[in-house]
Short mmCIF file of C-alpha atoms and ligand atoms in Angstrom, two decimals:
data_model
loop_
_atom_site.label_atom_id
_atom_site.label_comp_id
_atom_site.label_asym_id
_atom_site.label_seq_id
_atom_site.Cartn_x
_atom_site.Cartn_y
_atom_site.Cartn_z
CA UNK H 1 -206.10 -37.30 -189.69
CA UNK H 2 -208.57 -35.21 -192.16
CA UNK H 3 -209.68 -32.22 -189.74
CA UNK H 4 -211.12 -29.24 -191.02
CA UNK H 5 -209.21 -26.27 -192.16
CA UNK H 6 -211.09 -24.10 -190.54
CA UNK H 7 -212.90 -24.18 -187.09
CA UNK H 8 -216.74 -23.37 -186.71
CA UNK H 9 -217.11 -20.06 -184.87
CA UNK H 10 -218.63 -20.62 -181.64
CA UNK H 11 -219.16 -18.26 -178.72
CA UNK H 12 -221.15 -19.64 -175.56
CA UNK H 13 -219.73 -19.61 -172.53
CA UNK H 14 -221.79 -22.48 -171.51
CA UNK H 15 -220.55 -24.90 -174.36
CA UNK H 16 -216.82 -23.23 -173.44
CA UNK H 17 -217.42 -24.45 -169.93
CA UNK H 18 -218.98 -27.86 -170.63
CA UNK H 19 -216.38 -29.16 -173.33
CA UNK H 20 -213.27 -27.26 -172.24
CA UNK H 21 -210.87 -28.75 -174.19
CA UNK H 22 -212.31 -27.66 -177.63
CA UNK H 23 -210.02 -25.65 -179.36
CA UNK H 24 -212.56 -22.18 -179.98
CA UNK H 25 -212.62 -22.76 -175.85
CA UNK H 26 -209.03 -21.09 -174.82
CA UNK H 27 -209.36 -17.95 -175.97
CA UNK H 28 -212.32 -17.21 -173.57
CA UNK H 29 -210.19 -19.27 -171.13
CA UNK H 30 -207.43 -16.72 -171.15
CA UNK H 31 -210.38 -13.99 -170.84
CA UNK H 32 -211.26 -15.14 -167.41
CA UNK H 33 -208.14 -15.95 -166.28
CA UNK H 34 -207.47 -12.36 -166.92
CA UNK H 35 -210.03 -10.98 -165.87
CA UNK H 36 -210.23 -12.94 -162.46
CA UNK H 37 -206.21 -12.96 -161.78
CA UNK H 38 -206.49 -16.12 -161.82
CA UNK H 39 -202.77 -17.67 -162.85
CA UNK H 40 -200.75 -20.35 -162.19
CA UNK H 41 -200.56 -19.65 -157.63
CA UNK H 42 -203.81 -19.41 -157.76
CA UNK H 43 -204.74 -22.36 -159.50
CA UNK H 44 -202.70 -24.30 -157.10
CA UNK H 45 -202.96 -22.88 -154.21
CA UNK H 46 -205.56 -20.40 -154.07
CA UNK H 47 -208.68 -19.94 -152.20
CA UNK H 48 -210.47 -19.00 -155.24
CA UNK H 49 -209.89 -21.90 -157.30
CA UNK H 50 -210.15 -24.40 -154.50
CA UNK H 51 -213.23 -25.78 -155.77
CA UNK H 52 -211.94 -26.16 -159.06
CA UNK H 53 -209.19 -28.41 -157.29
CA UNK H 54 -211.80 -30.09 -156.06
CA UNK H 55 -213.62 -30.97 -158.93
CA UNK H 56 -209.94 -31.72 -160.99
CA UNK H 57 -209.76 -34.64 -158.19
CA UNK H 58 -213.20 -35.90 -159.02
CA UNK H 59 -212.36 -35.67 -162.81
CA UNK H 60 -209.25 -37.51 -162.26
CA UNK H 61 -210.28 -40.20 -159.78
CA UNK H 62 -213.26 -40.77 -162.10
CA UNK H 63 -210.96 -41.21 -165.34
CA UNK H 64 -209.60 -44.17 -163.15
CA UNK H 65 -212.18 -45.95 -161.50
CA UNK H 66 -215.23 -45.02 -163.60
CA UNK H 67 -216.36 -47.30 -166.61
CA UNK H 68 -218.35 -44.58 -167.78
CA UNK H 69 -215.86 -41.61 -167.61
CA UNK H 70 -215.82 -38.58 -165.92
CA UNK H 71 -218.98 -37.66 -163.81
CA UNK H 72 -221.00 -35.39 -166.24
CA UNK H 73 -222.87 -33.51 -163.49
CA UNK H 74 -220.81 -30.38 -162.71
CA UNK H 75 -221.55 -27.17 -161.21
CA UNK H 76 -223.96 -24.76 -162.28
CA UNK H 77 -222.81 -23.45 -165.80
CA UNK H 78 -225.44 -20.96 -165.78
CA UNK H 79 -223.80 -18.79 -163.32
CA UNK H 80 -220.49 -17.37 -164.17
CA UNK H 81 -218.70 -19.05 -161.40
CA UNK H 82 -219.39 -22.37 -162.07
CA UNK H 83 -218.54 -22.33 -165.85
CA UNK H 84 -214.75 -20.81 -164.59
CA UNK H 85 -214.70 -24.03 -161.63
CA UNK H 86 -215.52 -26.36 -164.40
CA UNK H 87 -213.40 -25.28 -166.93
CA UNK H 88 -210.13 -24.45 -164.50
CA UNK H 89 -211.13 -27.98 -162.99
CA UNK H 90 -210.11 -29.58 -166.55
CA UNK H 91 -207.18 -27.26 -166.35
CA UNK H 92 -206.22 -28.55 -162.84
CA UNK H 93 -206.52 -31.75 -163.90
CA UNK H 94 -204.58 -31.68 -167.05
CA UNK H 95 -201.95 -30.05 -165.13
CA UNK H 96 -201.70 -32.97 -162.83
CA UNK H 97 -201.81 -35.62 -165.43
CA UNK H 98 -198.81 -33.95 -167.18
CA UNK H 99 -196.90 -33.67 -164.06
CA UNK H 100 -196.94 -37.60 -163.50
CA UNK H 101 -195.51 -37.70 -167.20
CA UNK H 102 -197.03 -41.13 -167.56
CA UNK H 103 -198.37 -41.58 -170.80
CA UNK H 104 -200.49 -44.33 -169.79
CA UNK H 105 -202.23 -42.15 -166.92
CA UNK H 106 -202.89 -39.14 -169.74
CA UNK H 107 -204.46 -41.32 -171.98
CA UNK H 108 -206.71 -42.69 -169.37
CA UNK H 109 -207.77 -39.08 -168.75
CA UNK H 110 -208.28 -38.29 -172.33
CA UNK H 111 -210.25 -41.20 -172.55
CA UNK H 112 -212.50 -40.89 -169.85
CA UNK H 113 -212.81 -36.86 -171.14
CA UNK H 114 -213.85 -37.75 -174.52
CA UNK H 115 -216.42 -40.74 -172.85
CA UNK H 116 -218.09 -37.74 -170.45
CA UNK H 117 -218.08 -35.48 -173.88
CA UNK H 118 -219.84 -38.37 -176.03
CA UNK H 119 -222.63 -38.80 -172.94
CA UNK H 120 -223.30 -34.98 -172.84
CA UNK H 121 -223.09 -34.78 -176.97
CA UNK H 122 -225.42 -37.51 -177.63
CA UNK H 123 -228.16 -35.20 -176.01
CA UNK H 124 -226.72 -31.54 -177.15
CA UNK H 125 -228.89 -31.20 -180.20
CA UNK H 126 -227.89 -27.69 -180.01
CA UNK H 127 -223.86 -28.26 -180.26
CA UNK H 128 -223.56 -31.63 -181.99
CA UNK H 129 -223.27 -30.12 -185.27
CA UNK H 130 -220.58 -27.50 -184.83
CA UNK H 131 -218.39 -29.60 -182.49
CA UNK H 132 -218.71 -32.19 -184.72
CA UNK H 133 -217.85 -29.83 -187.77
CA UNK H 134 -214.36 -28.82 -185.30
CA UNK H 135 -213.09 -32.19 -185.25
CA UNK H 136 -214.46 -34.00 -188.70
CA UNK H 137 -213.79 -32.57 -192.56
CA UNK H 138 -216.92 -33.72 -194.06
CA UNK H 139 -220.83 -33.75 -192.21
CA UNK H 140 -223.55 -33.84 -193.57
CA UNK H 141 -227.65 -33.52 -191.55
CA UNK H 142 -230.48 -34.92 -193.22
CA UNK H 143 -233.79 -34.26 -191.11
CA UNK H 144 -236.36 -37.51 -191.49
CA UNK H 145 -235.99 -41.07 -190.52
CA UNK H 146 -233.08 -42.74 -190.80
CA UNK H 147 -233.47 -46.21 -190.35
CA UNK H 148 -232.28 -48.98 -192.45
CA UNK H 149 -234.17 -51.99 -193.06
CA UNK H 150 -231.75 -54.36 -194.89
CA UNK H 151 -230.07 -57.40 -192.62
CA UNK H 152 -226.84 -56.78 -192.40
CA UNK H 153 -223.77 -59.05 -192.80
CA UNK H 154 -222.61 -59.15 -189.56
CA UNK H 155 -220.58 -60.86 -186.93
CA UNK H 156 -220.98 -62.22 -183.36
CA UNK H 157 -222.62 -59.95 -181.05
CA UNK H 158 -224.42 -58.80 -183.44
CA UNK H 159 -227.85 -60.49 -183.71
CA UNK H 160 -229.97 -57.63 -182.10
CA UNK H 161 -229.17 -55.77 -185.02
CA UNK H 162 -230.76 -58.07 -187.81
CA UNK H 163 -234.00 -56.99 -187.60
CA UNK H 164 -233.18 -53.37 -188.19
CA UNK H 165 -236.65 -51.59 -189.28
CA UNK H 166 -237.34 -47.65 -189.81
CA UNK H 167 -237.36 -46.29 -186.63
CA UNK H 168 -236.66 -42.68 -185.21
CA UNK H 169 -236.95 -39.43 -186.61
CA UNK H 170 -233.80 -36.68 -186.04
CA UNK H 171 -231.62 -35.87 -187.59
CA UNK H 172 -229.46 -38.43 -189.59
CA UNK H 173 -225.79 -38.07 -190.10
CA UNK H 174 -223.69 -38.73 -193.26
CA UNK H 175 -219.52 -38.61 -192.63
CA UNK H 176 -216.92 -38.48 -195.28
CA UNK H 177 -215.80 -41.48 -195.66
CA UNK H 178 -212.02 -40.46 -194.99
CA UNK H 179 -212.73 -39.53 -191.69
CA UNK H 180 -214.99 -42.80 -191.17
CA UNK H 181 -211.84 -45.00 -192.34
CA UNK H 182 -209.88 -43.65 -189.89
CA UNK H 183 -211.66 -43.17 -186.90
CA UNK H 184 -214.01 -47.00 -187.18
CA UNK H 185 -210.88 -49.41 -186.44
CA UNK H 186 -210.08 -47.79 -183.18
CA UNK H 187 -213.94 -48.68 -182.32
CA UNK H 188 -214.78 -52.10 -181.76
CA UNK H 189 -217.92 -54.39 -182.91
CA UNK H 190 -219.10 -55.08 -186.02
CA UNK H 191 -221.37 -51.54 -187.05
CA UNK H 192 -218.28 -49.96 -187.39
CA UNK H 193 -216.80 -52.26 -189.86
CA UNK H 194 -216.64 -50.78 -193.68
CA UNK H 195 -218.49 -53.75 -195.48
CA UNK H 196 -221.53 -53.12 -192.78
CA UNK H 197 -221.76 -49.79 -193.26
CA UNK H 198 -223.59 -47.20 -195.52
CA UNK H 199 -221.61 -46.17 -198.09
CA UNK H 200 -222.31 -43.80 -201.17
CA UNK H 201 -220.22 -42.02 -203.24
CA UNK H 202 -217.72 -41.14 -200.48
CA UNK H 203 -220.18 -40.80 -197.81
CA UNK H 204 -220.96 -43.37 -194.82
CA UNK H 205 -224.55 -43.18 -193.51
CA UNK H 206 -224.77 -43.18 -189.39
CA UNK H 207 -228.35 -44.56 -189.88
CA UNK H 208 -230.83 -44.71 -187.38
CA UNK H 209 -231.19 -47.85 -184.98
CA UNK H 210 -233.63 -49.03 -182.40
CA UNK H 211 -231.63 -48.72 -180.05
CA UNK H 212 -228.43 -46.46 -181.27
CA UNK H 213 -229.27 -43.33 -183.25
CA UNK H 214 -227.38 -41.49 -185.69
CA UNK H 215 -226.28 -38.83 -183.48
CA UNK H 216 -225.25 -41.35 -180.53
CA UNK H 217 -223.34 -42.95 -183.50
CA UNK H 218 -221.49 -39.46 -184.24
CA UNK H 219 -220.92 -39.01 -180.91
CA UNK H 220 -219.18 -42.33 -180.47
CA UNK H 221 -217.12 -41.28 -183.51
CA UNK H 222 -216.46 -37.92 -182.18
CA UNK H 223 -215.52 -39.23 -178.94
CA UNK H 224 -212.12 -41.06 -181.11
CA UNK H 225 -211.16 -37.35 -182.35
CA UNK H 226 -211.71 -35.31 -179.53
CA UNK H 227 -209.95 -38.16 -176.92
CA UNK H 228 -206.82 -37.40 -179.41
CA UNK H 229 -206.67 -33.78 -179.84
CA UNK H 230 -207.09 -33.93 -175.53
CA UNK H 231 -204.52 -36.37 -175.67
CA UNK H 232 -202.39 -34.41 -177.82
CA UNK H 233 -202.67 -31.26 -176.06
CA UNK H 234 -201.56 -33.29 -172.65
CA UNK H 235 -198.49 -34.85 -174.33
CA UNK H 236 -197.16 -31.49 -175.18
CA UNK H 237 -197.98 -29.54 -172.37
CA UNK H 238 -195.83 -32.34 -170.47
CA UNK H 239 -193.13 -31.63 -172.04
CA UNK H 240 -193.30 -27.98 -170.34
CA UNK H 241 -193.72 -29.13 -166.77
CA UNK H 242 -190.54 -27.67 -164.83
CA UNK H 243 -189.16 -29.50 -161.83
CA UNK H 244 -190.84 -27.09 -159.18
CA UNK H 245 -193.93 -27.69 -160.96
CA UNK H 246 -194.00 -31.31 -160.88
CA UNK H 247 -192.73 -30.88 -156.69
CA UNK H 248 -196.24 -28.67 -156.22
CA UNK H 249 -198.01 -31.06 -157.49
CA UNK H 250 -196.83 -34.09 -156.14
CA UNK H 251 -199.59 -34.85 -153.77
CA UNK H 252 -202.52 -34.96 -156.22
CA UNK H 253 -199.77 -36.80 -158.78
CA UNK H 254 -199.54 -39.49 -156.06
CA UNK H 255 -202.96 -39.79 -155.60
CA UNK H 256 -203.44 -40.34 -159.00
CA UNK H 257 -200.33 -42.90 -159.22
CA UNK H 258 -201.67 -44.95 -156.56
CA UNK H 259 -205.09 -45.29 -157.95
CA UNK H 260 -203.80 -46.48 -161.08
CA UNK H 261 -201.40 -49.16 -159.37
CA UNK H 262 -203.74 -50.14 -157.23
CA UNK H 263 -206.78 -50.53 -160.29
CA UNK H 264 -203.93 -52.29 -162.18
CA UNK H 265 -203.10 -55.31 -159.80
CA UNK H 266 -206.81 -56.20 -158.61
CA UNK H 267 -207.15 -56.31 -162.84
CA UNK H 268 -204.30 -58.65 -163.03
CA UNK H 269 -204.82 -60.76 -159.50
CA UNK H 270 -208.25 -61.93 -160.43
CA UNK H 271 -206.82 -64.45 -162.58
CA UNK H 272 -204.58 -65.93 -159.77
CA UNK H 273 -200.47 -66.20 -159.47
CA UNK H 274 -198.88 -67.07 -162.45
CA UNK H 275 -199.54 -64.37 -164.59
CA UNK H 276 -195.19 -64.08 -163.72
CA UNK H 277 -195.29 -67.15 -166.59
CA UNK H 278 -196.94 -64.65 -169.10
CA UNK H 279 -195.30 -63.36 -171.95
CA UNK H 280 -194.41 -59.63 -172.07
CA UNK H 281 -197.22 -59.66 -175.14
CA UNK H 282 -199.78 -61.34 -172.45
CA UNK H 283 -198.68 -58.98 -169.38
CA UNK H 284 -198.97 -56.47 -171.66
CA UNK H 285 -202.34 -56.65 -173.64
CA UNK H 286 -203.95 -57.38 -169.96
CA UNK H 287 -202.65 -54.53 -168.01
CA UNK H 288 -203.33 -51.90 -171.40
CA UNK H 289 -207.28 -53.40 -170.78
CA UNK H 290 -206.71 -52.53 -167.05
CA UNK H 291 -205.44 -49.23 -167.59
CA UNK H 292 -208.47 -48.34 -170.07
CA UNK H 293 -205.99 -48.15 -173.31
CA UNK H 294 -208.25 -49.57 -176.34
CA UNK H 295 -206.61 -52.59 -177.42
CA UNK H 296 -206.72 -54.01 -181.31
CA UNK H 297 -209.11 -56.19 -182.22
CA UNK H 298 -206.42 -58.57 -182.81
CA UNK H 299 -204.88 -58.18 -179.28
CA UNK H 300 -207.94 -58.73 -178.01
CA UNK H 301 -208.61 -62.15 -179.77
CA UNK H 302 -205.28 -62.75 -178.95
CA UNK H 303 -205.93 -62.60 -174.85
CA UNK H 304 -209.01 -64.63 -175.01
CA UNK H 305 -207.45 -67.47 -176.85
CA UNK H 306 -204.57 -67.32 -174.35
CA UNK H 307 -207.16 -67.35 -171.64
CA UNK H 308 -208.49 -70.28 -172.68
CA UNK H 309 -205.53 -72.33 -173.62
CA UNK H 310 -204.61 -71.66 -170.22
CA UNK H 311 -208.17 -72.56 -168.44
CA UNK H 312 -208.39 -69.16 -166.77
CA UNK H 313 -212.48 -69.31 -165.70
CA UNK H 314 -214.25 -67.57 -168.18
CA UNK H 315 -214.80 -64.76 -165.52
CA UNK H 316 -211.42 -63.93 -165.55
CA UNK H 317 -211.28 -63.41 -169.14
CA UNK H 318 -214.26 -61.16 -168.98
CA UNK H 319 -212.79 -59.10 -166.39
CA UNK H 320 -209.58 -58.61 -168.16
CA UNK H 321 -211.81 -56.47 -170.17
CA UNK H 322 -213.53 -54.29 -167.99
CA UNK H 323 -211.32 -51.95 -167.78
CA UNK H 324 -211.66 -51.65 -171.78
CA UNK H 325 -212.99 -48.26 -172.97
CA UNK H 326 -216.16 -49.40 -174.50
CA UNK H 327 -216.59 -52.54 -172.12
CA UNK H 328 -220.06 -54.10 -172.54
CA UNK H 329 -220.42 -57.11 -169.96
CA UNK H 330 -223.20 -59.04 -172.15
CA UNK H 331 -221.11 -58.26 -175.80
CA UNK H 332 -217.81 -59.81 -173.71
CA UNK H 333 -219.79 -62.58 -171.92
CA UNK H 334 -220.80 -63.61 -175.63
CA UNK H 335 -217.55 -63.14 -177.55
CA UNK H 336 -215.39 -64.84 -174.41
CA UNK H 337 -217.75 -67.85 -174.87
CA UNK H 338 -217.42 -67.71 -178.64
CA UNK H 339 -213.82 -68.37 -177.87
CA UNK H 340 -213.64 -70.68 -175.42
CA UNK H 341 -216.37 -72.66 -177.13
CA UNK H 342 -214.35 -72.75 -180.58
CA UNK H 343 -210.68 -73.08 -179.30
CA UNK H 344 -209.02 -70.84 -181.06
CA UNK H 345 -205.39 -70.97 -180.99
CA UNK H 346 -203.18 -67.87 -179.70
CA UNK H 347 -201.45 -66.38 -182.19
CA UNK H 348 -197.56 -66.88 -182.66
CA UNK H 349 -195.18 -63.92 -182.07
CA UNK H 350 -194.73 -63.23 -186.20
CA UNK H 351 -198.59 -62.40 -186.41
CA UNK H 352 -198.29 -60.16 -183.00
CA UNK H 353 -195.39 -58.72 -183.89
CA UNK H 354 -197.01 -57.82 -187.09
CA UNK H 355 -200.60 -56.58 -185.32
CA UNK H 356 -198.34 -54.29 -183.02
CA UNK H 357 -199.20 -56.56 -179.54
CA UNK H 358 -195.40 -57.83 -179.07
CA UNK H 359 -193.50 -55.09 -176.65
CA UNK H 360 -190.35 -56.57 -177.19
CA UNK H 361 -187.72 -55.25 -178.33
CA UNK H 362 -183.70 -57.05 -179.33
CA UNK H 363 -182.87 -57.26 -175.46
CA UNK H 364 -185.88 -56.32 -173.51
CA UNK H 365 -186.63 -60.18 -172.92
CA UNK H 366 -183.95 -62.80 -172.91
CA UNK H 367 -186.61 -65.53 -173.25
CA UNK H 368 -188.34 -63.57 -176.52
CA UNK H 369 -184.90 -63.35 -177.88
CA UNK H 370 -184.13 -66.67 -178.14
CA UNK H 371 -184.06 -67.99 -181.72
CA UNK H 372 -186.79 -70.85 -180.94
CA UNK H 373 -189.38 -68.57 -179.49
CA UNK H 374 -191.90 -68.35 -181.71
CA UNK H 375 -195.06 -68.69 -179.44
CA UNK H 376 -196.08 -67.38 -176.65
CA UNK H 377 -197.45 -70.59 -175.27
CA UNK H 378 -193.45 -71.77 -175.41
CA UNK H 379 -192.50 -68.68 -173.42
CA UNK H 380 -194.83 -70.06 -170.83
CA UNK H 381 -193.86 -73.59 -171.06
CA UNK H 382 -190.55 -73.03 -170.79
CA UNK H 383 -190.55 -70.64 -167.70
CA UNK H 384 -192.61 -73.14 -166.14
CA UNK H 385 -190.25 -75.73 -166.66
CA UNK H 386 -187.58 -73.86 -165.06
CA UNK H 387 -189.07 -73.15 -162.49
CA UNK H 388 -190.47 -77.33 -161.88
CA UNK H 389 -186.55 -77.80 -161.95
CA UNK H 390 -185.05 -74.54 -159.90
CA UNK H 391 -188.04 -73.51 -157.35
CA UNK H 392 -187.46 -76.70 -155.36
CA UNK H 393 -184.27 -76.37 -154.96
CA UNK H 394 -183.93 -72.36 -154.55
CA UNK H 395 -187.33 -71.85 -153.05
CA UNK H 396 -185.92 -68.26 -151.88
CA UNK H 397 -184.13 -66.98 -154.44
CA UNK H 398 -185.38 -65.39 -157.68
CA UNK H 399 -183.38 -66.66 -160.64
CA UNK H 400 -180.64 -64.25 -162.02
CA UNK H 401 -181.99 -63.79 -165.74
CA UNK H 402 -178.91 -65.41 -166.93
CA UNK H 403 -180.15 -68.55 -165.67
CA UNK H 404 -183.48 -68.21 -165.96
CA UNK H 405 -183.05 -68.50 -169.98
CA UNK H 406 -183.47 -71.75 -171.03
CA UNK H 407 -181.53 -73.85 -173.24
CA UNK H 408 -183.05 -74.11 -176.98
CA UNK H 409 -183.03 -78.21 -176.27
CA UNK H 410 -184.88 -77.89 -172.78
CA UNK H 411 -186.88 -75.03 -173.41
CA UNK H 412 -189.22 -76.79 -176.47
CA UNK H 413 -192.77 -77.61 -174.87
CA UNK H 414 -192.98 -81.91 -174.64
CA UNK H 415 -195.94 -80.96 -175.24
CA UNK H 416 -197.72 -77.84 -176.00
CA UNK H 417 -201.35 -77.03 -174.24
CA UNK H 418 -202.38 -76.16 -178.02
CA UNK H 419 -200.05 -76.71 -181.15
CA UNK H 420 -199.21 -72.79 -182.52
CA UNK H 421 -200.85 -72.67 -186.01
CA UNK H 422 -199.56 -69.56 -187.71
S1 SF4 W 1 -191.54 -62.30 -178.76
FE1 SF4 W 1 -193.39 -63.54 -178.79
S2 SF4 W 1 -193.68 -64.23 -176.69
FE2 SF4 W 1 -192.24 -62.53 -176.62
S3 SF4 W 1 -193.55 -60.74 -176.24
FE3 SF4 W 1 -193.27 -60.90 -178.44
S4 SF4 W 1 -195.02 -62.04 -179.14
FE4 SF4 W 1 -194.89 -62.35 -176.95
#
């Protein structure tokens, strides 16, 4: 990704304490670990740091169950004490993530780091700048209004946004546009498409709307960068968890383990039983969205079409989304109707294998290697015509996967709930 090749100098404590993870952050880190003896006992086990413990549980528990991210309101960063529980607490909590060496769980938490970090950036006029100058090449600040009052060619969702006038004053925020192009597709809705967008002579314009300023707009891109380099930083620190280690940790790692399990199957259960018919692509895309990993655009359509061929209520469909990172109820409500409305049909397993939402691999899935599966919608007939034949007779006993792979000649839907149309 285009970062810059040299950080911003920055020095207060306060911004060290409030976005730990920033890179200028650990040197001051390793200042007061020093000079409070605080190391690795005493983060774990000490009396000292047991509020920072504390606060690493809250962090975590609200990286699972919160929509918003983790609980901005910390301790008291004007005192020196409660910048050192803040910033040990994102230590702590790191520490735990990496012990459960569960990729899925650390880039829950680096997701719900980098949504706390975009809340508390959007209204740091102070630090916006040079945080944003640590994790993007090219910034520019204008000062003046920012608003743009062209209509915009836009999408569903959307319509709130045609009537864009001048509106606020603040600064307004030009990015380079290499940093724009990659950063915008891992953000959904149609602002952050290219052909919508600002662009002049290699800059993109974050103008100024109504209700979504420029520097809420560079926060929302900044979130992107900074839940990657906290990613990052997890996924190699995991690597150096030793064995005792992960054993002092295991309570809080359990903790953790079982709020993710248990967040995962009230996800999948609100759409009722069969969801053991899915497809792995299906299972997969839904429990991602319940887990709070940022599905594509195209695995997205992908689950709404399939919730629809299959008549799941419309409910369920939103709901399979909640758990998404930047879940908006009245943006889903409208896009889930869009979709039901027009009956769209799923895609076919060439298109998701080619949009990166089929997990399979040769021999993961003795159904998806068949030569004849080339929908997903056959994957679920034909499971649910073995079991219309089997489950009757064998009402006890699960199928060995032998036998639960069809025949090519059986397993062809007699008739499909919508004909695949690649
Ligand atoms: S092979 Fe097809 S049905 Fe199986 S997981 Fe991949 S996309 Fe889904």
């Amino acid at each position: 990704m285009p970062v810059p090749r040299s950080l911003p100098e920055l020095d207060d404590e306060v911004t060290f304490a409030r976005y730990p993870f920033l890179p200028q952050a650990s040197g001051w880190i390793r200042s007061m670990a020093v000079d409070h003896a605080i190391d690795l006992d005493e983060l774990l086990d000490g009396s000292w740091m047991e509020k920072a413990r504390s606060r690493a549980r809250i962090r975590l528990i609200d990286s699972i169950q919160s929509k918003e991210g983790v609980e901005v309101v910390g301790g008291d960063l004007f005192t020196e004490e409660g910048r050192i529980i803040e910033a040990f607490s994102f230590y702590y909590a790191r520490l735990v993530v990496c012990a459960s060496e569960d990729e899925r769980l650390i880039a829950r938490w680096a997701q719900a780091e980098a949504a706390r970090a975009e809340q508390i950036l959007i209204k740091d006029i102070k630090n916006i700048e040079i945080i944003a100058r640590t994790y993007v090449s090219e910034l520019e600040r204008k000062e003046g209004k920012g608003g743009r009052g062209a209509a915009m060619n836009i999408g569903s969702g959307m319509g709130d946004m045609r009537s864009l006038r001048q509106s606020q004053s603040g600064p307004v925020w030009n990015i380079g546009l290499s940093d724009f192009i990659e950063i915008c597709p891992k953000i959904t809705g149609a602002r952050w498409r290219l052909p919508n967008c600002d662009v002049n002579k290699g800059w993109v314009t974050l103008f100024d709307e109504p209700t979504y300023g420029s520097s809420a707009k560079l926060a929302r891109l900044l979130r992107e960068r900074i839940k990657r380099g906290v990613e990052a930083d997890a996924l190699e620190k995991m690597t150096e968890i030793t064995t005792d280690l992960a054993i002092r940790l295991a309570e809080p790692v359990g903790m953790v383990r079982n709020l993710m399990s248990n967040q995962a199957s009230e996800a999948i259960a609100l759409v009722g039983a069969d969801e053991s018919d899915w497809p792995p692509c299906m299972r997969k895309a839904a429990s991602d969205l319940a887990m709070g990993v940022n599905l594509n655009h195209f695995g997205r359509l992908f689950l709404a079409s399939m919730s629809a061929v299959l008549a799941l209520p419309k409910e369920s469909c939103v709901n399979f989304f909640r758990g998404a990172p930047d879940f908006s109820e009245s943006t889903t409500g409208y896009q889930v109707d869009h979709v039901y409305q027009h009956g769209y049909t799923p895609s076919g397993c060439g298109k998701l294998k080619v949009n990166h939402n089929c997990p399979v691999l040769p021999g993961d899935d003795r159904l998806c290697d068949q030569p004849w599966l080339d929908h997903p919608l056959k994957y679920i007939r034909a499971t649910q015509r073995w079991k219309a034949r089997n489950q009757p007779a064998q009402p006890a006993a699960a199928p060995p996967e032998a036998e639960k792979t069809p025949q090519p000649d059986e397993a062809q839907p007699a008739a499909q709930p919508a004909p695949p149309q690649e």
